[in-house]
Amino acid sequence: MIEFAGVTKSFVTKKNDVLTALQDVTFAVREREFVAIVGPSGCGKSTALNIIAGLTTLTSGRALVQGKPPGEAKLDIGYVFQQDSILPWLRVIDNIEVGLKLRKVPPATCRARSLELLRTMNLEDFADAFPAELSGGMRKRVALAATLAYDPHLLLMDEPFGALDAQTRVVLQDELLRIWNAHQRTVLFVTHDIGEAIALADRIIVMTARPAQIKAEYEVGLARPRQAGDARYDPRFDVLHKQISADIESEITRQMLISARI
């Protein structure tokens, strides 16, 4: 589904300095696989998602989505951002239908799909509500429903639950697992939360400090279907958490030492 081969991405700052976010990054994501990316803050995880989504170009290397350059595969990609991406002036049901209307889906089909997703997300009672009337968790459900409405083959998620309280986060993690189990879409999920990555993913990619490279990859190996809360009681969970924590801590220490020399 996704192929990164020797991808490097550099930016030119306002001071005309060159900032390299990704350097010679190579990985692949199989169809129907749920992959999480973790790493130190600011290491380039979101940049990788933006390249896949066609929102930014790479400096060198090759990035493909279903064998096509990302810009040509945009309609097959859904993106759930860190911040709420729903439109505050539209009702919940209208937010869910935005992508369908842009794709000129017939009105009857559009409404049937949005009502189905409202039921799936337990939002039926809030169809006519505006985003300001919803909790943070509900707004995230609306954003996820709006992305799933047009049935993307690939779902990119950039810390979608990071701003939520712990209890709401687990509820939405379970909701995502349930949807993934039912529809088996390919997911690439960026998070700072190692426990979240283990609870959700089939495989975890660990990135180094900037400029980001691939430091390690781990097969999670927890049985599916699973629930996010229950996954934390599996013995494999603690083993993986310690290994990945050590990887990231070593990168943060290395980054601090480099900064101290500068």
GROMACS .gro file of C-alpha atoms in nm:
model
  262
    1MET     CA    1   0.000   0.000   0.000
    2ILE     CA    2   0.279   0.244   0.096
    3GLU     CA    3   0.641   0.241  -0.013
    4PHE     CA    4   0.907   0.478   0.115
    5ALA     CA    5   1.247   0.424  -0.048
    6GLY     CA    6   1.539   0.645   0.061
    7VAL     CA    7   1.308   0.940   0.133
    8THR     CA    8   1.474   1.263   0.242
    9LYS     CA    9   1.284   1.583   0.315
   10SER     CA   10   1.456   1.914   0.384
   11PHE     CA   11   1.310   2.258   0.450
   12VAL     CA   12   1.468   2.601   0.411
   13THR     CA   13   1.408   2.815   0.721
   14LYS     CA   14   1.343   3.191   0.726
   15LYS     CA   15   1.712   3.234   0.806
   16ASN     CA   16   1.799   3.034   0.490
   17ASP     CA   17   1.926   2.744   0.697
   18VAL     CA   18   1.853   2.392   0.571
   19LEU     CA   19   1.654   2.179   0.814
   20THR     CA   20   1.637   1.807   0.732
   21ALA     CA   21   1.330   1.640   0.879
   22LEU     CA   22   1.368   1.295   0.717
   23GLN     CA   23   1.691   1.140   0.594
   24ASP     CA   24   1.706   0.826   0.379
   25VAL     CA   25   1.388   0.678   0.529
   26THR     CA   26   1.283   0.339   0.392
   27PHE     CA   27   0.979   0.139   0.501
   28ALA     CA   28   0.670  -0.026   0.356
   29VAL     CA   29   0.314  -0.078   0.476
   30ARG     CA   30   0.114  -0.375   0.351
   31GLU     CA   31  -0.250  -0.355   0.250
   32ARG     CA   32  -0.488  -0.393   0.549
   33GLU     CA   33  -0.198  -0.352   0.793
   34PHE     CA   34  -0.224  -0.121   1.097
   35VAL     CA   35   0.117   0.043   1.148
   36ALA     CA   36   0.206   0.294   1.419
   37ILE     CA   37   0.498   0.538   1.404
   38VAL     CA   38   0.658   0.659   1.727
   39GLY     CA   39   0.968   0.864   1.801
   40PRO     CA   40   1.098   1.174   1.980
   41SER     CA   41   0.892   1.492   1.955
   42GLY     CA   42   0.963   1.689   1.639
   43CYS     CA   43   1.150   1.408   1.467
   44GLY     CA   44   0.951   1.418   1.141
   45LYS     CA   45   0.665   1.171   1.196
   46SER     CA   46   0.400   1.415   1.073
   47THR     CA   47   0.619   1.511   0.778
   48ALA     CA   48   0.613   1.149   0.663
   49LEU     CA   49   0.231   1.150   0.676
   50ASN     CA   50   0.216   1.478   0.483
   51ILE     CA   51   0.432   1.332   0.206
   52ILE     CA   52   0.204   1.027   0.180
   53ALA     CA   53  -0.102   1.253   0.171
   54GLY     CA   54   0.049   1.462  -0.108
   55LEU     CA   55   0.052   1.775   0.111
   56THR     CA   56   0.426   1.823   0.080
   57THR     CA   57   0.686   1.702  -0.169
   58LEU     CA   58   0.995   1.502  -0.086
   59THR     CA   59   1.347   1.627  -0.153
   60SER     CA   60   1.485   1.296  -0.276
   61GLY     CA   61   1.396   0.928  -0.281
   62ARG     CA   62   1.066   0.765  -0.377
   63ALA     CA   63   0.723   0.758  -0.212
   64LEU     CA   64   0.436   0.555  -0.360
   65VAL     CA   65   0.077   0.487  -0.253
   66GLN     CA   66  -0.078   0.188  -0.429
   67GLY     CA   67   0.203   0.216  -0.681
   68LYS     CA   68   0.126   0.581  -0.761
   69PRO     CA   69   0.288   0.909  -0.655
   70PRO     CA   70   0.094   1.039  -0.350
   71GLY     CA   71  -0.056   1.335  -0.538
   72GLU     CA   72  -0.227   1.097  -0.780
   73ALA     CA   73  -0.374   0.882  -0.501
   74LYS     CA   74  -0.537   1.162  -0.298
   75LEU     CA   75  -0.893   1.035  -0.337
   76ASP     CA   76  -0.788   0.701  -0.185
   77ILE     CA   77  -0.648   0.865   0.129
   78GLY     CA   78  -0.826   0.982   0.443
   79TYR     CA   79  -0.643   1.205   0.693
   80VAL     CA   80  -0.740   1.261   1.059
   81PHE     CA   81  -0.538   1.551   1.202
   82GLN     CA   82  -0.433   1.635   1.558
   83GLN     CA   83  -0.669   1.933   1.576
   84ASP     CA   84  -1.040   1.920   1.504
   85SER     CA   85  -1.086   1.939   1.128
   86ILE     CA   86  -1.466   1.962   1.130
   87LEU     CA   87  -1.640   2.280   1.013
   88PRO     CA   88  -1.790   2.476   1.306
   89TRP     CA   89  -2.073   2.629   1.100
   90LEU     CA   90  -2.209   2.291   0.985
   91ARG     CA   91  -2.423   2.045   1.179
   92VAL     CA   92  -2.275   1.703   1.259
   93ILE     CA   93  -2.458   1.526   0.977
   94ASP     CA   94  -2.351   1.792   0.726
   95ASN     CA   95  -1.987   1.763   0.838
   96ILE     CA   96  -1.998   1.390   0.772
   97GLU     CA   97  -2.138   1.449   0.423
   98VAL     CA   98  -1.883   1.713   0.311
   99GLY     CA   99  -1.645   1.466   0.145
  100LEU     CA  100  -1.929   1.277  -0.019
  101LYS     CA  101  -2.077   1.595  -0.167
  102LEU     CA  102  -1.738   1.701  -0.302
  103ARG     CA  103  -1.726   1.367  -0.482
  104LYS     CA  104  -2.076   1.433  -0.620
  105VAL     CA  105  -2.232   1.130  -0.449
  106PRO     CA  106  -2.612   1.127  -0.509
  107PRO     CA  107  -2.800   1.293  -0.219
  108ALA     CA  108  -2.993   0.979  -0.119
  109THR     CA  109  -2.673   0.771  -0.105
  110CYS     CA  110  -2.498   1.052   0.080
  111ARG     CA  111  -2.766   1.067   0.349
  112ALA     CA  112  -2.784   0.688   0.389
  113ARG     CA  113  -2.406   0.670   0.439
  114SER     CA  114  -2.402   0.953   0.693
  115LEU     CA  115  -2.687   0.798   0.894
  116GLU     CA  116  -2.503   0.464   0.896
  117LEU     CA  117  -2.190   0.631   1.034
  118LEU     CA  118  -2.389   0.824   1.295
  119ARG     CA  119  -2.515   0.488   1.424
  120THR     CA  120  -2.167   0.338   1.410
  121MET     CA  121  -2.022   0.626   1.612
  122ASN     CA  122  -2.314   0.640   1.858
  123LEU     CA  123  -2.389   0.995   1.745
  124GLU     CA  124  -2.749   0.952   1.627
  125ASP     CA  125  -2.883   1.187   1.895
  126PHE     CA  126  -2.640   1.461   1.785
  127ALA     CA  127  -2.702   1.463   1.408
  128ASP     CA  128  -2.835   1.820   1.417
  129ALA     CA  129  -2.589   1.954   1.675
  130PHE     CA  130  -2.311   2.199   1.593
  131PRO     CA  131  -1.947   2.118   1.686
  132ALA     CA  132  -1.946   2.379   1.966
  133GLU     CA  133  -2.217   2.176   2.140
  134LEU     CA  134  -2.006   1.858   2.147
  135SER     CA  135  -1.737   1.727   2.381
  136GLY     CA  136  -1.382   1.679   2.253
  137GLY     CA  137  -1.437   1.305   2.221
  138MET     CA  138  -1.755   1.355   2.020
  139ARG     CA  139  -1.583   1.598   1.783
  140LYS     CA  140  -1.313   1.336   1.724
  141ARG     CA  141  -1.583   1.082   1.641
  142VAL     CA  142  -1.735   1.325   1.392
  143ALA     CA  143  -1.394   1.386   1.232
  144LEU     CA  144  -1.335   1.011   1.203
  145ALA     CA  145  -1.684   0.954   1.061
  146ALA     CA  146  -1.632   1.232   0.804
  147THR     CA  147  -1.308   1.067   0.695
  148LEU     CA  148  -1.457   0.718   0.677
  149ALA     CA  149  -1.764   0.841   0.487
  150TYR     CA  150  -1.597   0.828   0.146
  151ASP     CA  151  -1.438   0.489   0.222
  152PRO     CA  152  -1.067   0.568   0.175
  153HIS     CA  153  -0.833   0.275   0.111
  154LEU     CA  154  -0.569   0.432   0.336
  155LEU     CA  155  -0.628   0.609   0.667
  156LEU     CA  156  -0.359   0.846   0.796
  157MET     CA  157  -0.394   0.949   1.161
  158ASP     CA  158  -0.170   1.212   1.322
  159GLU     CA  159  -0.205   1.187   1.701
  160PRO     CA  160  -0.585   1.198   1.670
  161PHE     CA  161  -0.649   1.121   2.039
  162GLY     CA  162  -0.354   1.305   2.193
  163ALA     CA  163  -0.553   1.597   2.336
  164LEU     CA  164  -0.819   1.380   2.501
  165ASP     CA  165  -0.840   1.266   2.862
  166ALA     CA  166  -0.725   0.910   2.935
  167GLN     CA  167  -1.072   0.755   2.965
  168THR     CA  168  -1.207   0.912   2.644
  169ARG     CA  169  -0.889   0.811   2.464
  170VAL     CA  170  -0.937   0.443   2.551
  171VAL     CA  171  -1.303   0.458   2.440
  172LEU     CA  172  -1.203   0.599   2.100
  173GLN     CA  173  -0.914   0.355   2.067
  174ASP     CA  174  -1.165   0.071   2.110
  175GLU     CA  175  -1.397   0.239   1.858
  176LEU     CA  176  -1.113   0.258   1.606
  177LEU     CA  177  -1.019  -0.105   1.666
  178ARG     CA  178  -1.380  -0.211   1.614
  179ILE     CA  179  -1.405  -0.017   1.286
  180TRP     CA  180  -1.069  -0.148   1.168
  181ASN     CA  181  -1.167  -0.505   1.245
  182ALA     CA  182  -1.492  -0.462   1.048
  183HIS     CA  183  -1.348  -0.286   0.743
  184GLN     CA  184  -0.978  -0.385   0.740
  185ARG     CA  185  -0.850  -0.060   0.591
  186THR     CA  186  -0.479   0.021   0.589
  187VAL     CA  187  -0.390   0.256   0.876
  188LEU     CA  188  -0.072   0.456   0.941
  189PHE     CA  189  -0.099   0.604   1.290
  190VAL     CA  190   0.140   0.859   1.442
  191THR     CA  191   0.147   0.884   1.822
  192HIS     CA  192   0.369   0.985   2.113
  193ASP     CA  193   0.196   0.729   2.332
  194ILE     CA  194   0.386   0.398   2.320
  195GLY     CA  195   0.104   0.215   2.499
  196GLU     CA  196  -0.145   0.341   2.241
  197ALA     CA  197   0.079   0.220   1.958
  198ILE     CA  198   0.105  -0.129   2.108
  199ALA     CA  199  -0.267  -0.153   2.184
  200LEU     CA  200  -0.369  -0.058   1.830
  201ALA     CA  201  -0.105  -0.167   1.579
  202ASP     CA  202   0.016  -0.479   1.403
  203ARG     CA  203   0.363  -0.328   1.368
  204ILE     CA  204   0.546  -0.031   1.519
  205ILE     CA  205   0.811   0.178   1.344
  206VAL     CA  206   1.046   0.369   1.577
  207MET     CA  207   1.211   0.681   1.437
  208THR     CA  208   1.532   0.843   1.552
  209ALA     CA  209   1.570   1.205   1.657
  210ARG     CA  210   1.582   1.456   1.371
  211PRO     CA  211   1.684   1.408   1.100
  212ALA     CA  212   1.457   1.106   1.131
  213GLN     CA  213   1.568   0.764   1.018
  214ILE     CA  214   1.426   0.423   1.104
  215LYS     CA  215   1.577   0.308   1.433
  216ALA     CA  216   1.378  -0.015   1.483
  217GLU     CA  217   1.064  -0.203   1.384
  218TYR     CA  218   0.858  -0.431   1.609
  219GLU     CA  219   0.587  -0.684   1.530
  220VAL     CA  220   0.327  -0.642   1.805
  221GLY     CA  221   0.194  -0.998   1.794
  222LEU     CA  222  -0.114  -0.942   2.012
  223ALA     CA  223  -0.420  -1.142   1.906
  224ARG     CA  224  -0.704  -0.978   1.713
  225PRO     CA  225  -0.978  -0.880   1.763
  226ARG     CA  226  -0.858  -0.693   2.070
  227GLN     CA  227  -0.957  -0.410   2.301
  228ALA     CA  228  -0.717  -0.131   2.391
  229GLY     CA  229  -0.763  -0.169   2.765
  230ASP     CA  230  -0.726  -0.548   2.765
  231ALA     CA  231  -0.410  -0.533   2.552
  232ARG     CA  232  -0.226  -0.373   2.844
  233TYR     CA  233  -0.263  -0.692   3.050
  234ASP     CA  234  -0.086  -0.907   2.791
  235PRO     CA  235   0.273  -1.000   2.897
  236ARG     CA  236   0.396  -0.901   2.550
  237PHE     CA  237   0.273  -0.546   2.614
  238ASP     CA  238   0.522  -0.477   2.895
  239VAL     CA  239   0.812  -0.629   2.704
  240LEU     CA  240   0.744  -0.415   2.398
  241HIS     CA  241   0.684  -0.103   2.604
  242LYS     CA  242   1.023  -0.136   2.775
  243GLN     CA  243   1.207  -0.200   2.446
  244ILE     CA  244   1.046   0.092   2.261
  245SER     CA  245   1.082   0.326   2.559
  246ALA     CA  246   1.454   0.246   2.572
  247ASP     CA  247   1.486   0.316   2.198
  248ILE     CA  248   1.322   0.657   2.227
  249GLU     CA  249   1.498   0.755   2.549
  250SER     CA  250   1.835   0.681   2.388
  251GLU     CA  251   1.745   0.909   2.097
  252ILE     CA  252   1.632   1.191   2.327
  253THR     CA  253   1.960   1.161   2.522
  254ARG     CA  254   2.161   1.164   2.199
  255GLN     CA  255   1.973   1.472   2.078
  256MET     CA  256   2.038   1.653   2.408
  257LEU     CA  257   2.410   1.574   2.390
  258ILE     CA  258   2.431   1.707   2.036
  259SER     CA  259   2.248   2.026   2.138
  260ALA     CA  260   2.482   2.072   2.436
  261ARG     CA  261   2.787   2.056   2.207
  262ILE     CA  262   2.634   2.318   1.979
   0.00000   0.00000   0.00000
